[in-house]
mmCIF file of C-alpha atoms in Angstrom:
data_model
loop_
_atom_site.group_PDB
_atom_site.id
_atom_site.type_symbol
_atom_site.label_atom_id
_atom_site.label_comp_id
_atom_site.label_asym_id
_atom_site.label_seq_id
_atom_site.Cartn_x
_atom_site.Cartn_y
_atom_site.Cartn_z
ATOM 1 C CA MET A 1 -56.655 -26.919 -57.195
ATOM 2 C CA ASN A 2 -56.599 -27.983 -53.565
ATOM 3 C CA ALA A 3 -58.427 -31.033 -52.364
ATOM 4 C CA PHE A 4 -59.854 -32.349 -49.144
ATOM 5 C CA THR A 5 -58.295 -35.765 -48.580
ATOM 6 C CA SER A 6 -58.706 -38.116 -45.673
ATOM 7 C CA CYS A 7 -56.164 -40.792 -44.914
ATOM 8 C CA ASN A 8 -56.489 -43.598 -42.453
ATOM 9 C CA PRO A 9 -53.907 -42.533 -39.822
ATOM 10 C CA ALA A 10 -53.155 -46.153 -38.970
ATOM 11 C CA SER A 11 -52.272 -47.215 -42.516
ATOM 12 C CA GLY A 12 -51.724 -43.973 -44.425
ATOM 13 C CA GLU A 13 -54.215 -45.210 -47.033
ATOM 14 C CA VAL A 14 -56.197 -42.474 -48.801
ATOM 15 C CA VAL A 15 -59.850 -43.281 -48.116
ATOM 16 C CA PHE A 16 -61.597 -40.257 -49.614
ATOM 17 C CA THR A 17 -60.830 -37.179 -51.732
ATOM 18 C CA ARG A 18 -62.962 -34.330 -52.963
ATOM 19 C CA PRO A 19 -61.982 -31.041 -54.599
ATOM 20 C CA ALA A 20 -62.074 -27.773 -52.677
ATOM 21 C CA LEU A 21 -64.211 -24.915 -53.907
ATOM 22 C CA ASP A 22 -62.574 -22.325 -56.110
ATOM 23 C CA ALA A 23 -62.275 -18.818 -54.616
ATOM 24 C CA ASP A 24 -64.496 -17.429 -57.412
ATOM 25 C CA CYS A 25 -67.423 -19.399 -55.918
ATOM 26 C CA LEU A 26 -67.221 -17.586 -52.589
ATOM 27 C CA PRO A 27 -68.935 -14.181 -53.185
ATOM 28 C CA PRO A 28 -72.363 -15.666 -54.037
ATOM 29 C CA ILE A 29 -72.010 -18.101 -51.129
ATOM 30 C CA PHE A 30 -71.308 -15.207 -48.767
ATOM 31 C CA ALA A 31 -74.336 -13.314 -50.118
ATOM 32 C CA SER A 32 -76.598 -16.347 -49.612
ATOM 33 C CA LEU A 33 -75.244 -16.895 -46.120
ATOM 34 C CA ARG A 34 -75.888 -13.252 -45.242
ATOM 35 C CA GLN A 35 -79.522 -13.615 -46.411
ATOM 36 C CA ALA A 36 -79.883 -16.771 -44.316
ATOM 37 C CA GLN A 37 -78.430 -14.918 -41.322
ATOM 38 C CA HIS A 38 -81.023 -12.152 -41.661
ATOM 39 C CA ARG A 39 -83.844 -14.729 -41.632
ATOM 40 C CA TRP A 40 -82.268 -16.570 -38.683
ATOM 41 C CA SER A 41 -81.697 -13.412 -36.641
ATOM 42 C CA ARG A 42 -85.400 -12.505 -36.894
ATOM 43 C CA LEU A 43 -86.315 -15.664 -34.962
ATOM 44 C CA ASP A 44 -86.548 -15.237 -31.217
ATOM 45 C CA THR A 45 -84.187 -17.232 -29.020
ATOM 46 C CA ALA A 46 -86.896 -19.763 -28.128
ATOM 47 C CA ALA A 47 -87.404 -20.566 -31.826
ATOM 48 C CA ARG A 48 -83.650 -20.828 -32.390
ATOM 49 C CA ALA A 49 -83.442 -23.154 -29.382
ATOM 50 C CA GLU A 50 -86.143 -25.393 -30.886
ATOM 51 C CA HIS A 51 -84.127 -25.701 -34.103
ATOM 52 C CA LEU A 52 -80.978 -26.534 -32.182
ATOM 53 C CA LEU A 53 -82.766 -29.126 -30.056
ATOM 54 C CA ARG A 54 -83.772 -30.844 -33.299
ATOM 55 C CA LEU A 55 -80.088 -30.773 -34.222
ATOM 56 C CA ALA A 56 -79.185 -32.410 -30.893
ATOM 57 C CA ASP A 57 -81.741 -35.160 -31.551
ATOM 58 C CA ALA A 58 -80.518 -35.693 -35.125
ATOM 59 C CA LEU A 59 -76.893 -35.807 -33.991
ATOM 60 C CA ALA A 60 -77.739 -38.322 -31.260
ATOM 61 C CA ALA A 61 -79.563 -40.479 -33.810
ATOM 62 C CA GLN A 62 -76.530 -40.498 -36.137
ATOM 63 C CA ARG A 63 -73.864 -40.805 -33.432
ATOM 64 C CA HIS A 64 -72.565 -44.241 -34.462
ATOM 65 C CA ALA A 65 -72.229 -43.431 -38.165
ATOM 66 C CA LEU A 66 -70.494 -40.132 -37.410
ATOM 67 C CA ALA A 67 -68.237 -41.681 -34.755
ATOM 68 C CA GLU A 68 -67.080 -44.326 -37.234
ATOM 69 C CA LEU A 69 -66.047 -41.622 -39.717
ATOM 70 C CA VAL A 70 -64.265 -39.629 -37.016
ATOM 71 C CA SER A 71 -62.425 -42.780 -35.986
ATOM 72 C CA LEU A 72 -61.429 -43.492 -39.583
ATOM 73 C CA GLU A 73 -60.274 -39.962 -40.424
ATOM 74 C CA VAL A 74 -58.777 -38.895 -37.087
ATOM 75 C CA GLY A 75 -57.497 -42.222 -35.814
ATOM 76 C CA LYS A 76 -59.169 -42.234 -32.408
ATOM 77 C CA LEU A 77 -60.774 -45.163 -30.679
ATOM 78 C CA LEU A 78 -64.482 -45.499 -31.407
ATOM 79 C CA ARG A 79 -65.411 -44.950 -27.749
ATOM 80 C CA GLU A 80 -63.508 -41.624 -27.802
ATOM 81 C CA CYS A 81 -65.394 -40.572 -30.916
ATOM 82 C CA LEU A 82 -68.741 -41.507 -29.385
ATOM 83 C CA ALA A 83 -67.803 -39.467 -26.299
ATOM 84 C CA GLU A 84 -67.023 -36.446 -28.521
ATOM 85 C CA ILE A 85 -70.432 -36.675 -30.145
ATOM 86 C CA ASP A 86 -72.256 -37.204 -26.849
ATOM 87 C CA LYS A 87 -70.454 -34.177 -25.408
ATOM 88 C CA SER A 88 -71.534 -32.183 -28.472
ATOM 89 C CA VAL A 89 -75.172 -33.213 -28.002
ATOM 90 C CA GLN A 90 -74.973 -32.067 -24.360
ATOM 91 C CA LEU A 91 -73.469 -28.748 -25.475
ATOM 92 C CA ILE A 92 -76.354 -28.116 -27.864
ATOM 93 C CA ARG A 93 -78.951 -28.904 -25.216
ATOM 94 C CA TYR A 94 -77.134 -26.753 -22.649
ATOM 95 C CA TYR A 95 -77.187 -23.664 -24.865
ATOM 96 C CA ALA A 96 -80.724 -24.307 -26.099
ATOM 97 C CA GLU A 97 -81.896 -24.286 -22.485
ATOM 98 C CA LEU A 98 -79.721 -21.484 -21.134
ATOM 99 C CA ALA A 99 -79.354 -19.013 -24.011
ATOM 100 C CA PRO A 100 -82.911 -17.629 -24.050
ATOM 101 C CA ARG A 101 -82.385 -16.358 -20.488
ATOM 102 C CA LEU A 102 -78.783 -15.214 -21.066
ATOM 103 C CA LEU A 103 -79.669 -13.304 -24.227
ATOM 104 C CA ALA A 104 -82.842 -11.657 -22.907
ATOM 105 C CA PRO A 105 -82.700 -7.853 -22.818
ATOM 106 C CA GLN A 106 -81.983 -6.508 -19.347
ATOM 107 C CA ALA A 107 -82.957 -3.211 -17.768
ATOM 108 C CA ILE A 108 -80.152 -1.658 -15.743
ATOM 109 C CA ALA A 109 -80.863 0.781 -12.926
ATOM 110 C CA THR A 110 -78.849 3.987 -13.458
ATOM 111 C CA GLY A 111 -79.346 7.698 -13.051
ATOM 112 C CA ALA A 112 -80.477 7.921 -16.685
ATOM 113 C CA SER A 113 -84.134 7.755 -17.673
ATOM 114 C CA LYS A 114 -83.617 4.356 -19.275
ATOM 115 C CA SER A 115 -80.581 2.050 -19.386
ATOM 116 C CA GLY A 116 -80.173 -1.543 -20.415
ATOM 117 C CA VAL A 117 -78.298 -4.264 -22.164
ATOM 118 C CA ALA A 118 -79.389 -5.880 -25.406
ATOM 119 C CA PHE A 119 -77.637 -8.640 -27.306
ATOM 120 C CA GLU A 120 -77.628 -8.153 -31.061
ATOM 121 C CA PRO A 121 -76.239 -10.588 -33.645
ATOM 122 C CA LEU A 122 -72.845 -9.813 -35.160
ATOM 123 C CA GLY A 123 -73.746 -11.242 -38.588
ATOM 124 C CA LEU A 124 -71.430 -13.744 -40.246
ATOM 125 C CA VAL A 125 -68.876 -15.398 -38.000
ATOM 126 C CA LEU A 126 -65.948 -17.344 -39.470
ATOM 127 C CA ALA A 127 -64.106 -20.226 -37.842
ATOM 128 C CA ILE A 128 -61.181 -22.208 -39.198
ATOM 129 C CA MET A 129 -61.333 -25.658 -37.645
ATOM 130 C CA PRO A 130 -58.612 -28.070 -36.547
ATOM 131 C CA TRP A 131 -58.653 -31.739 -37.487
ATOM 132 C CA ASN A 132 -58.519 -33.418 -34.089
ATOM 133 C CA TYR A 133 -62.116 -32.872 -32.874
ATOM 134 C CA PRO A 134 -64.104 -32.419 -36.098
ATOM 135 C CA VAL A 135 -67.533 -32.488 -34.432
ATOM 136 C CA TRP A 136 -66.884 -30.878 -31.040
ATOM 137 C CA GLN A 137 -64.804 -27.949 -32.317
ATOM 138 C CA VAL A 138 -67.364 -26.979 -34.960
ATOM 139 C CA LEU A 139 -70.332 -27.194 -32.609
ATOM 140 C CA ARG A 140 -68.652 -25.545 -29.641
ATOM 141 C CA PHE A 141 -68.091 -22.547 -31.919
ATOM 142 C CA ALA A 142 -71.323 -22.645 -33.905
ATOM 143 C CA VAL A 143 -73.996 -23.370 -31.295
ATOM 144 C CA PRO A 144 -73.528 -20.244 -29.121
ATOM 145 C CA ALA A 145 -73.045 -18.116 -32.255
ATOM 146 C CA LEU A 146 -76.253 -19.492 -33.777
ATOM 147 C CA MET A 147 -78.192 -19.002 -30.554
ATOM 148 C CA ALA A 148 -77.149 -15.337 -30.627
ATOM 149 C CA GLY A 149 -78.629 -14.960 -34.134
ATOM 150 C CA ASN A 150 -75.447 -15.175 -36.151
ATOM 151 C CA ALA A 151 -74.654 -17.280 -39.185
ATOM 152 C CA CYS A 152 -71.537 -19.426 -39.109
ATOM 153 C CA LEU A 153 -69.030 -19.890 -41.867
ATOM 154 C CA VAL A 154 -66.824 -22.882 -41.159
ATOM 155 C CA LYS A 155 -63.612 -23.761 -42.947
ATOM 156 C CA PRO A 156 -63.161 -27.400 -41.894
ATOM 157 C CA ALA A 157 -59.826 -29.123 -41.687
ATOM 158 C CA PRO A 158 -59.024 -30.598 -45.098
ATOM 159 C CA SER A 159 -58.208 -34.006 -43.594
ATOM 160 C CA VAL A 160 -61.762 -34.731 -42.356
ATOM 161 C CA PRO A 161 -64.031 -34.282 -45.389
ATOM 162 C CA GLN A 162 -66.263 -37.263 -44.669
ATOM 163 C CA CYS A 163 -66.899 -36.172 -41.056
ATOM 164 C CA THR A 164 -67.674 -32.682 -42.285
ATOM 165 C CA ALA A 165 -70.028 -33.927 -45.009
ATOM 166 C CA LEU A 166 -71.998 -36.135 -42.617
ATOM 167 C CA LEU A 167 -72.165 -33.381 -39.977
ATOM 168 C CA LEU A 168 -73.563 -31.010 -42.630
ATOM 169 C CA ASP A 169 -76.136 -33.631 -43.635
ATOM 170 C CA ILE A 170 -77.196 -33.982 -39.985
ATOM 171 C CA VAL A 171 -77.518 -30.206 -39.655
ATOM 172 C CA ARG A 172 -79.637 -30.088 -42.826
ATOM 173 C CA ALA A 173 -81.802 -32.969 -41.586
ATOM 174 C CA ALA A 174 -82.514 -30.936 -38.440
ATOM 175 C CA GLY A 175 -83.960 -28.192 -40.646
ATOM 176 C CA LEU A 176 -81.130 -25.666 -40.423
ATOM 177 C CA GLU A 177 -79.924 -23.848 -43.539
ATOM 178 C CA VAL A 178 -76.445 -24.928 -44.540
ATOM 179 C CA LEU A 179 -74.167 -23.641 -47.237
ATOM 180 C CA GLU A 180 -71.043 -25.671 -47.657
ATOM 181 C CA VAL A 181 -67.867 -23.669 -47.950
ATOM 182 C CA ALA A 182 -64.565 -25.473 -48.172
#
């Protein structure tokens, strides 16, 4: 069985280990995530933006605790980790403000009786994440996908399990449905 293990890059010391999920666990997780995506996609973009703004607030409130874990597992200076989280909070607020206008249906003038553009969710979107920016990379993928009504399935880097766990807790605290898949 594989495991998610974080090592302090400065010392090589193993600081945390947890087992990975077995592949047999995945089908019911996918089914639950698909159900959550259907509920999420029925919200209008303004409601999705409200949820994501709560996430931005929750992430900002936990920035020091999360930055310390990023520093421990990735080996960056604390100020660099804080900057990653602050940048992530700005990203969330940017999309929460802009996406309702960008995703609004648009009428297009053509020779046809009616033409337009509509933005429909894709469904489940998968991302396999690198280790070096464990907060930024996840959110830069997930926030626009969530704003568009999709559900996100994230396979985090196995070397940052504590960062991933705390980020998931922050997402849950903001009131978003989360199913952990690793």
